JSON list of C-alpha atoms in Angstrom, two decimals:
[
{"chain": "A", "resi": 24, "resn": "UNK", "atom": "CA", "xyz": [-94.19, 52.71, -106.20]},
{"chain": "A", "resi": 25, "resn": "UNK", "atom": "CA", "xyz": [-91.31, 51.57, -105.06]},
{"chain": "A", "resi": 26, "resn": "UNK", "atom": "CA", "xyz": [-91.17, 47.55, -106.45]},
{"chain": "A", "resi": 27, "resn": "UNK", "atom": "CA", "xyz": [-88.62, 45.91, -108.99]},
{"chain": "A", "resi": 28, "resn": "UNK", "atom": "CA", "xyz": [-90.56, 44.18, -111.12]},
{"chain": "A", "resi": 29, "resn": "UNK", "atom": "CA", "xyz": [-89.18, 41.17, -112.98]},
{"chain": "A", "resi": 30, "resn": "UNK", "atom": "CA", "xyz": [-90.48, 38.98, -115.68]},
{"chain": "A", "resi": 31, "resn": "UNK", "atom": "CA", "xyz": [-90.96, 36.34, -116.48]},
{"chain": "A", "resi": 32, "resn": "UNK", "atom": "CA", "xyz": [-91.66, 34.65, -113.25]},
{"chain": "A", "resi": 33, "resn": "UNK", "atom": "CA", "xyz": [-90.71, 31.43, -114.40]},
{"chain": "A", "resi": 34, "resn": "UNK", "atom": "CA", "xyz": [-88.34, 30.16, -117.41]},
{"chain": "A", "resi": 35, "resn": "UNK", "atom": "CA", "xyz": [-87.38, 27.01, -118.90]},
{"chain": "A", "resi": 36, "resn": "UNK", "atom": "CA", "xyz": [-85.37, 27.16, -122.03]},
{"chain": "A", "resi": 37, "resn": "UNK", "atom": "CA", "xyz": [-82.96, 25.27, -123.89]},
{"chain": "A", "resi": 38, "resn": "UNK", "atom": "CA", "xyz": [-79.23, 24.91, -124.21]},
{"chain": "A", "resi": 39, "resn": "UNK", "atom": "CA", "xyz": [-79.23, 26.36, -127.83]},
{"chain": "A", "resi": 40, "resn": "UNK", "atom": "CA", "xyz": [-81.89, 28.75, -127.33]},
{"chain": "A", "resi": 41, "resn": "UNK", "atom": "CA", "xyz": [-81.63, 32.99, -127.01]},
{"chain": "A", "resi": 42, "resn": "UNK", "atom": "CA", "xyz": [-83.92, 34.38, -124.34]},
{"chain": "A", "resi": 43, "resn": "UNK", "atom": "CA", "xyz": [-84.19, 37.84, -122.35]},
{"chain": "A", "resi": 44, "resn": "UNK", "atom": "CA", "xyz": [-84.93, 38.49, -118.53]},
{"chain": "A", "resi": 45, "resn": "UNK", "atom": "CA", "xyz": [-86.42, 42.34, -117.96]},
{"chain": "A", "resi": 46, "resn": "UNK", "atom": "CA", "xyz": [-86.60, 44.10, -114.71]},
{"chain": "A", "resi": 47, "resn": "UNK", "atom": "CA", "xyz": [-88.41, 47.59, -114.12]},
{"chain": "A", "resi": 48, "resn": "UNK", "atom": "CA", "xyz": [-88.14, 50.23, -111.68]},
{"chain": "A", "resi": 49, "resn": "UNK", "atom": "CA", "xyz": [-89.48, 53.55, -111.05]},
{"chain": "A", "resi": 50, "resn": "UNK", "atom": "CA", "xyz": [-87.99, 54.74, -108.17]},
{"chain": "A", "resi": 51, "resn": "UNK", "atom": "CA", "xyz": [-85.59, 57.10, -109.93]},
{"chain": "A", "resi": 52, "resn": "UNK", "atom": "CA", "xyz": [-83.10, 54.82, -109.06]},
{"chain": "A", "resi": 53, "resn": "UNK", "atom": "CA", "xyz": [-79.88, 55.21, -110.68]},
{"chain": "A", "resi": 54, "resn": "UNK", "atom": "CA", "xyz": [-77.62, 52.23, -109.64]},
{"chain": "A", "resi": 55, "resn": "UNK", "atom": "CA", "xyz": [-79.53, 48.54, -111.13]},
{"chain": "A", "resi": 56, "resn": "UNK", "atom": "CA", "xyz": [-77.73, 44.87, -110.01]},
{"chain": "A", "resi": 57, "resn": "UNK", "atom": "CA", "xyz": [-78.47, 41.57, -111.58]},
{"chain": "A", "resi": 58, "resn": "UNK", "atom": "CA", "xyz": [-77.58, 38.39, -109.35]},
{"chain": "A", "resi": 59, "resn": "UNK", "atom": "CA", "xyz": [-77.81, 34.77, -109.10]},
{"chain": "A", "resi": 60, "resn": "UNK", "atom": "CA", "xyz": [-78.81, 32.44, -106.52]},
{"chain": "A", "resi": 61, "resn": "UNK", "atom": "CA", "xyz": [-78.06, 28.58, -106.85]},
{"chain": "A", "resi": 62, "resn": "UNK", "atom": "CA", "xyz": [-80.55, 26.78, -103.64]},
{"chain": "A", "resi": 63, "resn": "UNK", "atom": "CA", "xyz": [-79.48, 27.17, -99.96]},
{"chain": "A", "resi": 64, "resn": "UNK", "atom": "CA", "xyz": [-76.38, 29.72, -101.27]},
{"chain": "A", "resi": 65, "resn": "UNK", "atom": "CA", "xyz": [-76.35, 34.20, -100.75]},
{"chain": "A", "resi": 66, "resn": "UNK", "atom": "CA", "xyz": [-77.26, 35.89, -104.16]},
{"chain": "A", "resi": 67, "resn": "UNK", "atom": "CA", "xyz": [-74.23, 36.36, -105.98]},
{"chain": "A", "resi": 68, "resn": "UNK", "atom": "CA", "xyz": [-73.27, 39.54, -107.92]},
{"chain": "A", "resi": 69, "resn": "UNK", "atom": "CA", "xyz": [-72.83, 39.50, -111.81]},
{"chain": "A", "resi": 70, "resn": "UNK", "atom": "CA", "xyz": [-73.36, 42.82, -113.04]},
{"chain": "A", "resi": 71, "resn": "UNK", "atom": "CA", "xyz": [-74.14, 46.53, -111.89]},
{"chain": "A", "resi": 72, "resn": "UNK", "atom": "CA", "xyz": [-74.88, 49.69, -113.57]},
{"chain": "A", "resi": 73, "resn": "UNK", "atom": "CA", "xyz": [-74.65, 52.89, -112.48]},
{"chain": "A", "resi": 74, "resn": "UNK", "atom": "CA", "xyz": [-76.43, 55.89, -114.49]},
{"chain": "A", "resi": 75, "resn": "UNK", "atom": "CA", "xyz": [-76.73, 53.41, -117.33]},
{"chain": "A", "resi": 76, "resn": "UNK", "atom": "CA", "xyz": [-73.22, 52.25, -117.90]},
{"chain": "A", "resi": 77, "resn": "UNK", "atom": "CA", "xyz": [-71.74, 49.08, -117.02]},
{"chain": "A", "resi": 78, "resn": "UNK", "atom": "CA", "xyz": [-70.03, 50.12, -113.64]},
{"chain": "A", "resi": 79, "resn": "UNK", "atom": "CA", "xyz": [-69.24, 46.33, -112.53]},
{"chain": "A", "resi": 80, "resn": "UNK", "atom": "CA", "xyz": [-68.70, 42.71, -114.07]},
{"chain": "A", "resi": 81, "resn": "UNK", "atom": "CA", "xyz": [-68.02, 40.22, -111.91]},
{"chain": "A", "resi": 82, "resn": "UNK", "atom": "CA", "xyz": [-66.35, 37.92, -114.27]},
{"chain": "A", "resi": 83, "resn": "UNK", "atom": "CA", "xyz": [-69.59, 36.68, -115.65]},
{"chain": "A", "resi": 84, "resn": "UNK", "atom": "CA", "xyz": [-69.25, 34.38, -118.96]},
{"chain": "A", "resi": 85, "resn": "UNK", "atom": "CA", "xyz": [-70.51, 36.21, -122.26]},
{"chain": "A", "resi": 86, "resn": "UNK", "atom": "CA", "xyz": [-73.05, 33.79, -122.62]},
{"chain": "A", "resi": 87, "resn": "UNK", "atom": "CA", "xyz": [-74.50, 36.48, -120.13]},
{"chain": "A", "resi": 88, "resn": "UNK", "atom": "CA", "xyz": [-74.97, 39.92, -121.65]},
{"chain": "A", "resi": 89, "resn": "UNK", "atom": "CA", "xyz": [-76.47, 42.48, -119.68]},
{"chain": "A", "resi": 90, "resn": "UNK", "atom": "CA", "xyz": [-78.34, 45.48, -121.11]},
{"chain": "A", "resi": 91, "resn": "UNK", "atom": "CA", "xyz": [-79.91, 49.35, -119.79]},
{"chain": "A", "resi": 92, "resn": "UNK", "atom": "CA", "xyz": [-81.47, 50.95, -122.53]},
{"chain": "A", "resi": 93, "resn": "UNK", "atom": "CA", "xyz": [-82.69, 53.69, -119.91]},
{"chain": "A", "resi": 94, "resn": "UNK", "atom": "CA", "xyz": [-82.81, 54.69, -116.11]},
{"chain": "A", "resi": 95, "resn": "UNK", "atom": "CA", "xyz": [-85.87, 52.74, -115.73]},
{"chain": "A", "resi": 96, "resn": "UNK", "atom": "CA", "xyz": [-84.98, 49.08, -117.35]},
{"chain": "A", "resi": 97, "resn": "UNK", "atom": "CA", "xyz": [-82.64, 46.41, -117.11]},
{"chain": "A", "resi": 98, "resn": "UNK", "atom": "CA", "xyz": [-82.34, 43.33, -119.38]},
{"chain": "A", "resi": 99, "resn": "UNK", "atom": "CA", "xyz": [-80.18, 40.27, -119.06]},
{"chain": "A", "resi": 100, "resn": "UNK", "atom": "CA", "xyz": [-79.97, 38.63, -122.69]},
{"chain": "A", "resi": 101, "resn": "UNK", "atom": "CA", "xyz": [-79.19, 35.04, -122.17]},
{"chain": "A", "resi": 102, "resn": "UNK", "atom": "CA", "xyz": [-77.44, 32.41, -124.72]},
{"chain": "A", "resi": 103, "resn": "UNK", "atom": "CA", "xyz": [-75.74, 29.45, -125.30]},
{"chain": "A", "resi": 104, "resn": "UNK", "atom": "CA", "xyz": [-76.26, 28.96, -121.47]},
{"chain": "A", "resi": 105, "resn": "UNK", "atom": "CA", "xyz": [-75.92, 25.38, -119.20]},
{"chain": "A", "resi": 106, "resn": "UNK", "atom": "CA", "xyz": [-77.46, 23.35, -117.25]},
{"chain": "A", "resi": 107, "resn": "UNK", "atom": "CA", "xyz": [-75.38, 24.73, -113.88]},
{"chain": "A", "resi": 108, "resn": "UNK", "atom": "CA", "xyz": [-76.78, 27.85, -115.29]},
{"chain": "A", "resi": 109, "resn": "UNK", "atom": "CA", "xyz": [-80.43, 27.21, -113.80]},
{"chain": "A", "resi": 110, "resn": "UNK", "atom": "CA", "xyz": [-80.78, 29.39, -110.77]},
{"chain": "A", "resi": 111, "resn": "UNK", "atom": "CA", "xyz": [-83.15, 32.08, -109.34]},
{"chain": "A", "resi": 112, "resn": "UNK", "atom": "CA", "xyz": [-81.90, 35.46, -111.06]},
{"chain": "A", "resi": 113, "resn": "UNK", "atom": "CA", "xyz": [-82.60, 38.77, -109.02]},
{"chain": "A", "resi": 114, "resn": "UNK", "atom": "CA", "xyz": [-82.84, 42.15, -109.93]},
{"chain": "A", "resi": 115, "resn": "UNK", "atom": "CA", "xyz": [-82.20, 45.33, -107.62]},
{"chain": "A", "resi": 116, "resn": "UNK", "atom": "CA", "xyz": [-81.95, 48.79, -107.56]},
{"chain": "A", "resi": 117, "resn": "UNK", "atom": "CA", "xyz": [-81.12, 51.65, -105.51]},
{"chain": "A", "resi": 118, "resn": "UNK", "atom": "CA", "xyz": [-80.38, 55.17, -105.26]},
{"chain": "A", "resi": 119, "resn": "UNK", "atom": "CA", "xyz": [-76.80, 56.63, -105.91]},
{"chain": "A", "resi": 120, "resn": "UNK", "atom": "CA", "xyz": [-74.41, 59.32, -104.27]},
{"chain": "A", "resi": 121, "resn": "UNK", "atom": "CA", "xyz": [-74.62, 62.13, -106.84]},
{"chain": "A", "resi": 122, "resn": "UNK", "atom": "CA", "xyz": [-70.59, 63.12, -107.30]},
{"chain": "A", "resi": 123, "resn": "UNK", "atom": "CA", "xyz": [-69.59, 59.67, -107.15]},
{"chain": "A", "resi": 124, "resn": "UNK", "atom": "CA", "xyz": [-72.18, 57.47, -108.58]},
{"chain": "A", "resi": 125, "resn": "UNK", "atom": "CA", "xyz": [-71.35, 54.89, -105.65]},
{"chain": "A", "resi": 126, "resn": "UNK", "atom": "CA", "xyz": [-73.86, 53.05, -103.86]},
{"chain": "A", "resi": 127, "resn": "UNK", "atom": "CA", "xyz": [-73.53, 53.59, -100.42]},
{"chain": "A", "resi": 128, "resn": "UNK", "atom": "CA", "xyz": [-75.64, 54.09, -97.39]},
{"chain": "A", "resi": 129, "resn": "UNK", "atom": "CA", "xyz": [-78.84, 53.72, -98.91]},
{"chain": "A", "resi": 130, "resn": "UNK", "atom": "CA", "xyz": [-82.02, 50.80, -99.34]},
{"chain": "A", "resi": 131, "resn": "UNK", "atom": "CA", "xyz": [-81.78, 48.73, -102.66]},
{"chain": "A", "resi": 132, "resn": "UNK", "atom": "CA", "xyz": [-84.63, 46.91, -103.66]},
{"chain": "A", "resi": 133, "resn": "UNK", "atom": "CA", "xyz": [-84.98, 43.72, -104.72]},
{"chain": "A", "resi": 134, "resn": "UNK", "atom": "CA", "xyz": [-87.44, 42.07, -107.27]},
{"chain": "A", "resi": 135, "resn": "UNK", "atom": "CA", "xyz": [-88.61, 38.40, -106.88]},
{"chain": "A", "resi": 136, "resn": "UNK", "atom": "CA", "xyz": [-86.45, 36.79, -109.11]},
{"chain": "A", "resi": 137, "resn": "UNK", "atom": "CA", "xyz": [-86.79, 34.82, -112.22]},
{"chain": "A", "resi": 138, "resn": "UNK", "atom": "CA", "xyz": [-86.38, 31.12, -111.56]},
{"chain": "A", "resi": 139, "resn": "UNK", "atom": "CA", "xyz": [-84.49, 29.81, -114.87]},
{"chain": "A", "resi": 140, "resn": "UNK", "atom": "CA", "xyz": [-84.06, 26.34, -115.88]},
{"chain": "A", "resi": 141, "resn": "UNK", "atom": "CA", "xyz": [-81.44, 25.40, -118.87]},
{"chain": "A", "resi": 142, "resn": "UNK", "atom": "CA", "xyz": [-82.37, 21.94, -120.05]},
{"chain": "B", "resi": 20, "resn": "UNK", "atom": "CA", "xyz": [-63.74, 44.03, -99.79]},
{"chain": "B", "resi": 21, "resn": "UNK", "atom": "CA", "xyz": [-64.44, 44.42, -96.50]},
{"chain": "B", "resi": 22, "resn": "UNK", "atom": "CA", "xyz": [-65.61, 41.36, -94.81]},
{"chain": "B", "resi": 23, "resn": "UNK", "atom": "CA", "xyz": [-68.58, 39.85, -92.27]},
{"chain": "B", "resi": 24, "resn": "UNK", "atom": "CA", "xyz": [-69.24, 37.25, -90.16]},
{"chain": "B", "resi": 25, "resn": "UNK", "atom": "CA", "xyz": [-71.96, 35.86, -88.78]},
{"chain": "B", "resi": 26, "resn": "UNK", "atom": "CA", "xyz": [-73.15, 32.61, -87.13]},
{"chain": "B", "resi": 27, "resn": "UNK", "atom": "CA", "xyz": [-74.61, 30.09, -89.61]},
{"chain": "B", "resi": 28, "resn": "UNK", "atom": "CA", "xyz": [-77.99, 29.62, -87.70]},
{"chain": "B", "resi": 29, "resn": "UNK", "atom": "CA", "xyz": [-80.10, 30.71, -84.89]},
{"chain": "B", "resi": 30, "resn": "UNK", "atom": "CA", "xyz": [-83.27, 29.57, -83.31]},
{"chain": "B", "resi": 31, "resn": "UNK", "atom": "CA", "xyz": [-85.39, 31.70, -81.01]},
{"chain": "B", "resi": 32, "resn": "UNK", "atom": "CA", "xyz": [-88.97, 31.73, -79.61]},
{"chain": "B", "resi": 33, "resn": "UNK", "atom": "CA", "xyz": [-91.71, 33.44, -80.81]},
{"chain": "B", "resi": 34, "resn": "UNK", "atom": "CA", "xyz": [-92.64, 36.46, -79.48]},
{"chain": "B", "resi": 35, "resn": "UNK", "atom": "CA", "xyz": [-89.70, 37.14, -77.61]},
{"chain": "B", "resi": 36, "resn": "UNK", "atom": "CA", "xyz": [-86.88, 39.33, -78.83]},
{"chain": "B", "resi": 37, "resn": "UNK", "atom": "CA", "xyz": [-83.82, 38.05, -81.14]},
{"chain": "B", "resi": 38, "resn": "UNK", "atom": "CA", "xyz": [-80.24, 39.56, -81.42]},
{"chain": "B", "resi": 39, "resn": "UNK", "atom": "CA", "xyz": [-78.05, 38.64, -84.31]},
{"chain": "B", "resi": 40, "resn": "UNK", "atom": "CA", "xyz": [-74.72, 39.54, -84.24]},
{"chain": "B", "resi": 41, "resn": "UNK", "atom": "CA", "xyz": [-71.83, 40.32, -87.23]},
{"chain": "B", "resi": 42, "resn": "UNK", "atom": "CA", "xyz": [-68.87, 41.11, -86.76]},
{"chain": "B", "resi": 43, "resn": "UNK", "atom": "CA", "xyz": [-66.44, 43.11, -89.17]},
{"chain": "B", "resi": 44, "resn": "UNK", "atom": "CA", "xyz": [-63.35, 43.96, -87.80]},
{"chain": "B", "resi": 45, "resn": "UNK", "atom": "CA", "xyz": [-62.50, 45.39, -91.07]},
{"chain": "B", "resi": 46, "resn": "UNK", "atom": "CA", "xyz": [-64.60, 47.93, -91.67]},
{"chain": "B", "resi": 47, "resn": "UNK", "atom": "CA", "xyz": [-63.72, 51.11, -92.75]},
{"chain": "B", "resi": 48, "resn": "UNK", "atom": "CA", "xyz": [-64.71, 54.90, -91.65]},
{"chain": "B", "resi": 49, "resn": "UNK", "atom": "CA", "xyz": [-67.12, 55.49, -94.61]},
{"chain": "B", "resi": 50, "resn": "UNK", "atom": "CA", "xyz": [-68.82, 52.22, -94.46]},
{"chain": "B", "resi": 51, "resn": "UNK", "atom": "CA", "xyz": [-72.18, 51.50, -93.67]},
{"chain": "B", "resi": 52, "resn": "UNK", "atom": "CA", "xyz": [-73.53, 48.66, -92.07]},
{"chain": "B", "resi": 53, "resn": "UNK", "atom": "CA", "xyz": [-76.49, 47.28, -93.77]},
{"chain": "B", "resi": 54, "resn": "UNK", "atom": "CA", "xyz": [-78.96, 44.47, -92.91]},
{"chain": "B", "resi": 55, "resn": "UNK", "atom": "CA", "xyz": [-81.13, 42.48, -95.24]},
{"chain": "B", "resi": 56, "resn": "UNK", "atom": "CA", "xyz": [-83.29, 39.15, -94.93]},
{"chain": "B", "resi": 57, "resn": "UNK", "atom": "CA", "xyz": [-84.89, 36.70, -97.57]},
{"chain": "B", "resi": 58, "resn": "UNK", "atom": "CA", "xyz": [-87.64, 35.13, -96.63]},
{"chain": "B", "resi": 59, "resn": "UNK", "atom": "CA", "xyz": [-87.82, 31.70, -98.35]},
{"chain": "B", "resi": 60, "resn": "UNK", "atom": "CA", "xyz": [-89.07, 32.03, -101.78]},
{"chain": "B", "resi": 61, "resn": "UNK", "atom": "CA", "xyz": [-88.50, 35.67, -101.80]},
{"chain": "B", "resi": 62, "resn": "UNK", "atom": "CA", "xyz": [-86.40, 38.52, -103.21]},
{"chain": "B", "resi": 63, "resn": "UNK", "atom": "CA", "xyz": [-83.58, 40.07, -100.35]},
{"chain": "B", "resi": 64, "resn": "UNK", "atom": "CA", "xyz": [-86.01, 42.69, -97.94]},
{"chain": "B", "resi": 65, "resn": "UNK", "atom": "CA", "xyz": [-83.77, 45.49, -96.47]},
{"chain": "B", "resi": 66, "resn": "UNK", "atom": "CA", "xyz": [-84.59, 45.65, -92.69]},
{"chain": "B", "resi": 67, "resn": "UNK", "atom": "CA", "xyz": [-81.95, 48.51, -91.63]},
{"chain": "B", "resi": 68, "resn": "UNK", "atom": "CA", "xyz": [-78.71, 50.46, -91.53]},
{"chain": "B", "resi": 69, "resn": "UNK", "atom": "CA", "xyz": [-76.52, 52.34, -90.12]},
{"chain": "B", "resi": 70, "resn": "UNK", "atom": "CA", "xyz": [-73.05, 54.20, -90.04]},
{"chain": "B", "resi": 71, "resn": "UNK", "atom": "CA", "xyz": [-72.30, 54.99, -86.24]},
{"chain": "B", "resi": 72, "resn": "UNK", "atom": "CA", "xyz": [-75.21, 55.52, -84.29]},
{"chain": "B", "resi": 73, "resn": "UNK", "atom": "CA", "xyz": [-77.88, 53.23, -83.05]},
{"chain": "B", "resi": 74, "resn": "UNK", "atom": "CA", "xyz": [-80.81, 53.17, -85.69]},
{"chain": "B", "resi": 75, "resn": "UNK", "atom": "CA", "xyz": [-84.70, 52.22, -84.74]},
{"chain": "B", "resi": 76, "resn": "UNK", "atom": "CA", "xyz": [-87.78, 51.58, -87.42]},
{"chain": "B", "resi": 77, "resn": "UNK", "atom": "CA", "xyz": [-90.48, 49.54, -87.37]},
{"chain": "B", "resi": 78, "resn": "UNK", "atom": "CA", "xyz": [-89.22, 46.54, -88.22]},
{"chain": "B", "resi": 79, "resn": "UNK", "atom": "CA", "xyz": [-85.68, 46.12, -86.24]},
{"chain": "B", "resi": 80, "resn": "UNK", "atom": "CA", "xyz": [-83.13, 48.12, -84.17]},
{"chain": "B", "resi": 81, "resn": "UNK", "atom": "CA", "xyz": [-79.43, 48.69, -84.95]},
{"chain": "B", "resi": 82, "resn": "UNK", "atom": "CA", "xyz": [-76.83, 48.73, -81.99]},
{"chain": "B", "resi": 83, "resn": "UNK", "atom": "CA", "xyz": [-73.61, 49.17, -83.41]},
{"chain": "B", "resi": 84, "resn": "UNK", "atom": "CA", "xyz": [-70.87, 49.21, -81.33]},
{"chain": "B", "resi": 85, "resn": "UNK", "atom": "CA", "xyz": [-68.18, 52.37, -80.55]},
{"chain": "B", "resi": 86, "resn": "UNK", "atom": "CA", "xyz": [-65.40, 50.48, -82.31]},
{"chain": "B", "resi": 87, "resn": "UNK", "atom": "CA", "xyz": [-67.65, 49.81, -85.09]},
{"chain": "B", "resi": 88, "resn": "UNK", "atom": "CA", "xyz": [-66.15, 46.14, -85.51]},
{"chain": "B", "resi": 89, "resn": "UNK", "atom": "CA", "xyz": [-69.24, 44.76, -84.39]},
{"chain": "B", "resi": 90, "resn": "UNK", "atom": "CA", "xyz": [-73.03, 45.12, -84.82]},
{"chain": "B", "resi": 91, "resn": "UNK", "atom": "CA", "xyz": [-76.08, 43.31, -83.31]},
{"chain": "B", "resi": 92, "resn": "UNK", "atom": "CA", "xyz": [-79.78, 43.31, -85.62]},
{"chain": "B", "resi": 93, "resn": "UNK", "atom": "CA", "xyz": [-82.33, 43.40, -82.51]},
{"chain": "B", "resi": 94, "resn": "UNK", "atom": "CA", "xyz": [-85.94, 42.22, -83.58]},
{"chain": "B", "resi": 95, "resn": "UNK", "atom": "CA", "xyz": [-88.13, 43.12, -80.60]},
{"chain": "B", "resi": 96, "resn": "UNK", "atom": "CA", "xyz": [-90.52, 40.53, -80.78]},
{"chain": "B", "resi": 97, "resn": "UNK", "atom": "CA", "xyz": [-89.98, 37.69, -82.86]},
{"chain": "B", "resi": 98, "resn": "UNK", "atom": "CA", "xyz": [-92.90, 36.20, -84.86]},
{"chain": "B", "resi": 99, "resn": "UNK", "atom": "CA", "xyz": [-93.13, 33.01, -86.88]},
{"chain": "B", "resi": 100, "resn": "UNK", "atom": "CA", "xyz": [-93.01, 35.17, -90.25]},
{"chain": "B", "resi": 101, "resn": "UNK", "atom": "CA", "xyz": [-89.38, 36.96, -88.97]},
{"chain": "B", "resi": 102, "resn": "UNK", "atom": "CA", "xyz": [-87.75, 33.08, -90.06]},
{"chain": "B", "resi": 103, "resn": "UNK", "atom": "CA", "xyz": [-85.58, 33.46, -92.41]},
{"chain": "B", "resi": 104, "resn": "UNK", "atom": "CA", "xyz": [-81.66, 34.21, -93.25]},
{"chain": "B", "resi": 105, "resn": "UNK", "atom": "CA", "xyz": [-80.42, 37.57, -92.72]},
{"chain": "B", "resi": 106, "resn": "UNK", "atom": "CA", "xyz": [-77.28, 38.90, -94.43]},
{"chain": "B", "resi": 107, "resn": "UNK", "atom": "CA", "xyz": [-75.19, 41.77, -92.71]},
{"chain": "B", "resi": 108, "resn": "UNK", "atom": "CA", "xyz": [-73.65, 43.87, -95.31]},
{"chain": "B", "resi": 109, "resn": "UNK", "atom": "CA", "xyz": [-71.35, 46.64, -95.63]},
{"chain": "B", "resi": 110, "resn": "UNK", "atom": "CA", "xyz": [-71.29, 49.20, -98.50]},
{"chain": "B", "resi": 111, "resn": "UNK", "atom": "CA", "xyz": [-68.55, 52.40, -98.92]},
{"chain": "B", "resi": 112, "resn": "UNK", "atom": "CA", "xyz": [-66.48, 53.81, -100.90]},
{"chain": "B", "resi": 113, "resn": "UNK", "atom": "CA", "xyz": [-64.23, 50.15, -100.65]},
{"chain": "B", "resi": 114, "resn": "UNK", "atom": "CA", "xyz": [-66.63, 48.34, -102.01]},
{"chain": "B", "resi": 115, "resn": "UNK", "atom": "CA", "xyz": [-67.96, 50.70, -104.90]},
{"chain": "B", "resi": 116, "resn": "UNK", "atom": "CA", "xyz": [-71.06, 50.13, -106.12]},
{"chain": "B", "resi": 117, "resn": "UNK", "atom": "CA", "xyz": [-71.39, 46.31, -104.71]},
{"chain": "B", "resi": 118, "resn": "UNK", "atom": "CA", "xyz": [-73.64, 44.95, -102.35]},
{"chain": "B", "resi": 119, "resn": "UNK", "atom": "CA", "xyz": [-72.15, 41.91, -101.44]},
{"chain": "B", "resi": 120, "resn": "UNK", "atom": "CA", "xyz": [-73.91, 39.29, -99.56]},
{"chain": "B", "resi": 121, "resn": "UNK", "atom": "CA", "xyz": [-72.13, 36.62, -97.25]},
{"chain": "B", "resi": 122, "resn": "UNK", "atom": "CA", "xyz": [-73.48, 33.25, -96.10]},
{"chain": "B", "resi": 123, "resn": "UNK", "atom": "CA", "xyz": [-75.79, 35.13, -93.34]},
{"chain": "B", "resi": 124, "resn": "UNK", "atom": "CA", "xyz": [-77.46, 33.42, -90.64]},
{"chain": "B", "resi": 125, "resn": "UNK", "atom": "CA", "xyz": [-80.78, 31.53, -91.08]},
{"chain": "B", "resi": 126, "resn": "UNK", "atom": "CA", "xyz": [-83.19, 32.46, -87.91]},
{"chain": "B", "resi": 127, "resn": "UNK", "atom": "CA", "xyz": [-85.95, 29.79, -87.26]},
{"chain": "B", "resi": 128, "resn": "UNK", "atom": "CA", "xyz": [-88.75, 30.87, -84.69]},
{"chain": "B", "resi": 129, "resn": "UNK", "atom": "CA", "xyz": [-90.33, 28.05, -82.84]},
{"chain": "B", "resi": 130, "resn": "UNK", "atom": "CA", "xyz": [-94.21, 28.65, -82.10]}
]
């Protein structure tokens, strides 16, 4: 097996609401990435984990809290967001260098996104 | 970070083979040279990398060059379903865990 699975697919929610984004591998990866991706621009790195710690924050706003309760999931807990929020979020994964927990010379996968809409 | 660059847009033929170039003049000893598309409406695919040799697999080739400043992404035989824009990456010990995409170039493929 070697997909990301995200879900949902699709999700429209509102400025005040509090909703969750999940992504699943089970490729024994070790090293799990969200990113986002506004139309016509690269993905853009928020977080990464590596062995289930927070390795890597790329400044993200708290209104984005990311979450690995094990090797296999990845959650990004959403709240209080905006409307320049909306944007197609990605999950990856990929294998890590054992001693250093570094990602480096190896595939990552990438799921197909969850397409979020803040209204 | 270390840095690519890589033209904004391409157009080719199909059936007939595309090079894309990147250059990173940057690049350090441990990094490796990674290549990834997105097809539109579609998750990042990895298509190939490499550290210092030339690397072949069924989808691409690799030519990286001695200096490694510079690499070229070779599809063979371009079809209409190879359109889309293709990021060069580099990941190493510099970069930690990141995979860090640039602005890539988009390929089209006229029929």
């Amino acid at each position: 097996d070697t997909e990301v699975t995200q879900t949902p697919k699709h999700l429209v929610m509102g400025m005040t609401n509090k909703k969750s984004l999940k992504c699943e591998q089970h490729m024994g990866h070790r090293a799990m990435y969200w990113y986002k991706q506004k139309a016509k621009k690269p993905p853009e790195l928020m977080f990464v984990y590596s062995y289930e710690k927070l390795s890597i924050n790329e400044s993200v706003p708290s209104r984005f809290s990311p979450e690995c309760p094990n090797s296999s999931l990845l959650n990004l807990h959403l709240h209080a967001l905006q409307p320049e929020d909306s944007a197609l979020y990605l999950c990856a994964s990929s294998q890590v260098e054992g001693a250093t927990g570094i990602t480096r010379g190896t595939e990552a996968f990438f799921g197909q996104g969850t397409r979020l809409t803040v209204v | 970070d270390a840095k690519t660059t890589q033209p904004n847009s391409m157009e080719s033929n199909e059936e007939e083979p595309v090079h894309l170039p990147c250059n990173h003049s940057t690049i350090s000893g441990t990094d490796y040279i990674h290549w990834y598309r997105q097809l539109p409406s579609q998750g990042p695919e990895y298509v190939i990398h490499g550290l210092t040799s030339n690397v072949n697999n069924r989808m691409a080739s690799l030519a990286i060059a001695e200096d490694r400043k510079s690499s070229t992404l070779i599809l063979h035989r371009a079809t209409l379903r190879d359109a889309a824009v293709y990021y060069c990456i580099l990941t190493g010990y510099s970069s930690a865990s990141k995979i860090i995409f640039g602005s890539g170039t988009r390929l089209s493929i006229r029929p």
